Coordinates of C-alpha atoms in Angstrom, one line a residue:
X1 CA 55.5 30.8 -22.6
X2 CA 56.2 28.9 -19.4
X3 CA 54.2 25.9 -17.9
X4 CA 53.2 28.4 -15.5
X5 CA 52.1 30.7 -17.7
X6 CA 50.1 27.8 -20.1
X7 CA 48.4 26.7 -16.5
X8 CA 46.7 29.7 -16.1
X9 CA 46.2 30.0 -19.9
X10 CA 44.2 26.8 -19.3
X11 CA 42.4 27.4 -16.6
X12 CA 38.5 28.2 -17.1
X13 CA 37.8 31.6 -15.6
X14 CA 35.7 31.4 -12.4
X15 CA 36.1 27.4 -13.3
X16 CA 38.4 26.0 -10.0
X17 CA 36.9 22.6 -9.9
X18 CA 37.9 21.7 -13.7
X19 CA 40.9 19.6 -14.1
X20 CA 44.3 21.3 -15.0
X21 CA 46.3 18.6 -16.8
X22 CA 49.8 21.5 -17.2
X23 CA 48.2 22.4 -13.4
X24 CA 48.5 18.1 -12.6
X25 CA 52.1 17.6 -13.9
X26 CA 53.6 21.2 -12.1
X27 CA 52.3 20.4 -8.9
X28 CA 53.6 16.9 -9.1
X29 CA 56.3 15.0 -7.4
X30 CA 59.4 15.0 -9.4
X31 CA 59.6 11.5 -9.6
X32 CA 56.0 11.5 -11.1
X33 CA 56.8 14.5 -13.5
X34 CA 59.9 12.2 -14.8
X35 CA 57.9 9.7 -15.9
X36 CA 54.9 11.8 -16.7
X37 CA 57.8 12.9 -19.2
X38 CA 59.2 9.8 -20.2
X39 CA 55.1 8.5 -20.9
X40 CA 55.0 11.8 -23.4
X41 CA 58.2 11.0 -25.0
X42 CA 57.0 7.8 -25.8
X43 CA 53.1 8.7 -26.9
X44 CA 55.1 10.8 -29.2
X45 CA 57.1 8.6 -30.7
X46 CA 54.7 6.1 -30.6
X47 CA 52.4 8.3 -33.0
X48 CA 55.4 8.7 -35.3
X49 CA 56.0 4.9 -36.2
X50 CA 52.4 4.9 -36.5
X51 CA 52.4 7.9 -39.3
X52 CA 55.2 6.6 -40.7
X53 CA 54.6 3.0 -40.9
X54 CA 51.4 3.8 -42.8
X55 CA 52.8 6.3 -45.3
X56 CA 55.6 3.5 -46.1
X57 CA 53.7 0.5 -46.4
X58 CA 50.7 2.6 -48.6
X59 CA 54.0 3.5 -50.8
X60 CA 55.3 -0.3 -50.7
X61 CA 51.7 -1.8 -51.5
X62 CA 51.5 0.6 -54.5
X63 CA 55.1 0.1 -56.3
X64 CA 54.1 -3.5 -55.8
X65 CA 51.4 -3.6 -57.4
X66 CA 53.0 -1.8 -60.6
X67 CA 55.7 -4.0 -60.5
X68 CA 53.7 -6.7 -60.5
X69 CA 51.3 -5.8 -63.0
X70 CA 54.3 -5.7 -65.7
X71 CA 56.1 -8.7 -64.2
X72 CA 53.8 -11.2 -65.6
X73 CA 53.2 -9.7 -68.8
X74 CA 56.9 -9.2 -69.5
X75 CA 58.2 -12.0 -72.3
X76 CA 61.7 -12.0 -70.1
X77 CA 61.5 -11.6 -66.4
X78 CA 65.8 -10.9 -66.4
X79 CA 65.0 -7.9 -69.3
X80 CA 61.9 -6.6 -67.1
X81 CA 64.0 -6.9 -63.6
X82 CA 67.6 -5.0 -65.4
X83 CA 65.7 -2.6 -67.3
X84 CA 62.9 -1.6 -65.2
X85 CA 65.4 -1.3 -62.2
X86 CA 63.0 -2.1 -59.2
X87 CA 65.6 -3.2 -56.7
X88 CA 64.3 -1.2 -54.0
X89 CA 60.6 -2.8 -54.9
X90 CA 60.1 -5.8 -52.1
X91 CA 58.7 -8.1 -55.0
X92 CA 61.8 -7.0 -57.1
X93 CA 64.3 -8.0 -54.3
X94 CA 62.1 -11.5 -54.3
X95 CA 62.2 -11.8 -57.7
X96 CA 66.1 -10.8 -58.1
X97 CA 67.2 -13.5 -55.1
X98 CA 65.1 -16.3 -57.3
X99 CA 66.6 -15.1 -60.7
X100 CA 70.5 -15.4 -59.9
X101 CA 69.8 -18.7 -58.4
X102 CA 68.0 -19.9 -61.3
X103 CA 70.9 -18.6 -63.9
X104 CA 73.6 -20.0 -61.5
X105 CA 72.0 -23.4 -61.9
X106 CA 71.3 -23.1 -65.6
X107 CA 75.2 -21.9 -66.5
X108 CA 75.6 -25.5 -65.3
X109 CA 76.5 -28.5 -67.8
X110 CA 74.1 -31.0 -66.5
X111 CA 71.3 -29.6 -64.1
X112 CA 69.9 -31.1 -60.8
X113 CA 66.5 -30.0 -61.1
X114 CA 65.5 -31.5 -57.5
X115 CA 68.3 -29.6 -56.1
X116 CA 67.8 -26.6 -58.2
X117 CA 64.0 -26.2 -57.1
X118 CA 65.0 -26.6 -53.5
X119 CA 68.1 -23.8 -54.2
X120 CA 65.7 -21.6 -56.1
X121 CA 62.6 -21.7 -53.4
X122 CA 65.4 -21.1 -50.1
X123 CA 66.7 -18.3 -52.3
X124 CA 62.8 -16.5 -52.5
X125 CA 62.1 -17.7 -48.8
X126 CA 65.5 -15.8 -47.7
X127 CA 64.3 -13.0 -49.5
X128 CA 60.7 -12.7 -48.5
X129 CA 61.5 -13.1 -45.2
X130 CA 64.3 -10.2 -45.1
X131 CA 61.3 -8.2 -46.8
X132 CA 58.8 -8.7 -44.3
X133 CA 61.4 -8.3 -41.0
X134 CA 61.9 -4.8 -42.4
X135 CA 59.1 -3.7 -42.6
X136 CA 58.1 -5.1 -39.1
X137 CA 61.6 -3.9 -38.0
X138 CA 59.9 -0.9 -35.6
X139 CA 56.7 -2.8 -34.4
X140 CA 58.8 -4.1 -31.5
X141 CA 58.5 -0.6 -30.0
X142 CA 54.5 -0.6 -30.1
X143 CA 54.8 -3.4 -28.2
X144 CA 56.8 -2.4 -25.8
X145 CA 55.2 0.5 -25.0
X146 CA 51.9 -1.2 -25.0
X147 CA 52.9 -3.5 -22.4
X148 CA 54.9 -1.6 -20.0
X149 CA 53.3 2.2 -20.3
X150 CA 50.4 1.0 -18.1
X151 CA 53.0 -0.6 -15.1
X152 CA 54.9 3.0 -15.7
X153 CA 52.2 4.9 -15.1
X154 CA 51.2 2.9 -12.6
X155 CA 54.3 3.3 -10.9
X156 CA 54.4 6.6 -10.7
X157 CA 50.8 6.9 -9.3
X158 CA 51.6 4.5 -6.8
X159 CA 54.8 6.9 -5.9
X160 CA 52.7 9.7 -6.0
X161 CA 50.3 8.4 -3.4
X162 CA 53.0 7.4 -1.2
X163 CA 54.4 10.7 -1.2
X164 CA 50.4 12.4 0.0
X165 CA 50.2 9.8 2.7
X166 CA 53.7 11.0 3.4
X167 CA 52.2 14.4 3.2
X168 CA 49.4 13.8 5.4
X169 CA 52.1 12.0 8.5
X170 CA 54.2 15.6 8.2
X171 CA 50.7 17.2 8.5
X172 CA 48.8 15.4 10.5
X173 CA 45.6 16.2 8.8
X174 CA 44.2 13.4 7.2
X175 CA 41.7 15.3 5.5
X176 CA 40.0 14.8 1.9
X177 CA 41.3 18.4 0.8
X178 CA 44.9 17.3 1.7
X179 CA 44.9 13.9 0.1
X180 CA 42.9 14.5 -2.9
X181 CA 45.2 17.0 -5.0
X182 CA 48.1 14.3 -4.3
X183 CA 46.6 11.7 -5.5
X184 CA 44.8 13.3 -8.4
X185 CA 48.0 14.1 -9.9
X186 CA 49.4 10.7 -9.4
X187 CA 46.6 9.2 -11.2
X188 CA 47.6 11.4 -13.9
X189 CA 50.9 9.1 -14.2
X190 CA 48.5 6.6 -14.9
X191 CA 46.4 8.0 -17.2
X192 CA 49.0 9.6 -19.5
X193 CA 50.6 5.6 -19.1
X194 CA 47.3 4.6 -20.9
X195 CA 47.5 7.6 -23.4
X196 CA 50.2 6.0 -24.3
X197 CA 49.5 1.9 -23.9
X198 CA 46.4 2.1 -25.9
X199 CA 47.3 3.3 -29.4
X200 CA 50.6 1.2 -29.0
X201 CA 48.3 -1.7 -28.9
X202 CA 45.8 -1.1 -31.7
X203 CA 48.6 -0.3 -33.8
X204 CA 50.7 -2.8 -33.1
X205 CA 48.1 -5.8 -33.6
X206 CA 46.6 -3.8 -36.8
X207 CA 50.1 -3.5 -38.6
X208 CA 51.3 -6.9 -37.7
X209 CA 48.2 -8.6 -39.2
X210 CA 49.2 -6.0 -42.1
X211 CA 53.2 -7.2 -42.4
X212 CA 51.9 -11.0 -42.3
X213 CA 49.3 -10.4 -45.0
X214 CA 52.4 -8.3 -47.5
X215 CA 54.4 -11.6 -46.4
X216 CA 51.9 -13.8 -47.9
X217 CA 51.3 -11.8 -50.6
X218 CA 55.2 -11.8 -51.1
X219 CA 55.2 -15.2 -50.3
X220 CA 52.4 -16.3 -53.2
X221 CA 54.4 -14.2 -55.4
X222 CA 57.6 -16.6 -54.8
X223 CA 56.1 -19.4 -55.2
X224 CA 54.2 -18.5 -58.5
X225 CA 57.8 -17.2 -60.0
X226 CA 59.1 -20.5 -58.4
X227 CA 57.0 -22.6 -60.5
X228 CA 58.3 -20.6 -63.9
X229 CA 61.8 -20.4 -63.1
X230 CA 61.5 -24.6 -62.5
X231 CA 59.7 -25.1 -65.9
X232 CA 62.3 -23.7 -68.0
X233 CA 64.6 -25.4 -66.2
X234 CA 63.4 -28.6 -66.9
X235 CA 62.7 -27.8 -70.7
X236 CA 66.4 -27.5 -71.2

């Protein structure tokens, strides 16, 4: 089916005043239809980091909490960590960083424990904040496109009405019938720049409050594993 062909499909019978949005982007300037494009592209995969983000971090929060859950009830945090295998678990890459640094310090003869702490703590820090950067790793795009879909859009409208007063020169007819059709479908450019924008935003300032919380959480994790690692440590 051609645009054509899905212009007339969505066109009300009898209806000629309702708005055409396949009827807006064919009649459009080229210019305007480019970006209309690029504005879609965008929405698009706007709406696929958003899908995506929330199936991953649902998936995250939940192996978390299971590997939690048996973390602190396990006798031996190396045995839990080898034989339950959670490297790909966040916590369990947290917990692993903290671990090697703590048995590289205790295979020493005579331990510093000030230095060890500060080894063992820079080791978890490293590690929670490698964590929390991938997760956040495609949240740079959201804002992007929430900040510069709007001036895109706007661009194009503003190309679009420079063309219909173009129009109207060639013409010499400055009335309302010729103008308006121009400049409705350069507003469109605009519109389909918000379509875009809006989401973008929400998203972005909903899953990075999201990322900083998992952080934290990652963060009170380390520093509750911190304080084990150190006790036995200083037991020895």
């Amino acid at each position: 089916m051609t645009l054509d062909t899905l212009a007339s499909t969505l066109s009300f019978a009898g209806d000629t005043g309702r708005l055409n949005p396949v009827k807006l982007f064919l009649d459009a300037d080229i210019v305007v239809q480019a970006i209309m494009i690029g504005l879609i592209l965008a929405s698009i995969w706007v709406w696929t980091i958003i899908v995506t983000f929330m199936l991953r971090m649902g998936s995250v929060s939940r192996r978390c909490d299971d590997y939690e859950d048996g973390f602190w009830e396990a006798e031996n945090f190396e045995a839990y960590q080898k034989d339950r295998r959670r490297g790909d678990v966040p916590m369990g890459k947290v917990a692993g960083a903290g671990l090697i640094e703590w048995r590289r310090n205790a295979a020493t003869r005579s331990v510093d424990h000030e230095g060890a702490r500060q080894r063992i703590a820079m080791a978890m820090n490293a590690a929670v904040g490698e964590e929390a950067d991938k997760l956040a790793a495609r949240l740079n795009f959201l804002a992007t496109v929430g900040s510069v879909a709007p001036f895109v859009g706007l661009f194009g409208t503003v190309w679009g009405i420079m063309n219909s007063f173009f129009q109207i020169g060639q013409q010499q007819n400055s009335s309302l019938a010729v103008v308006a059709p121009g400049i409705s479908e350069a507003l469109f450019a605009t519109a389909i720049g918000l379509f875009a924008a809006i989401p973008a935003v929400i998203a972005y300032n909903r899953f990075s409050h999201r990322v900083n919380m998992f952080e934290g959480r990652l963060q009170r994790f380390a520093d509750k594993l911190h304080a084990a690692l150190t006790r036995q440590l200083e037991s020895r």
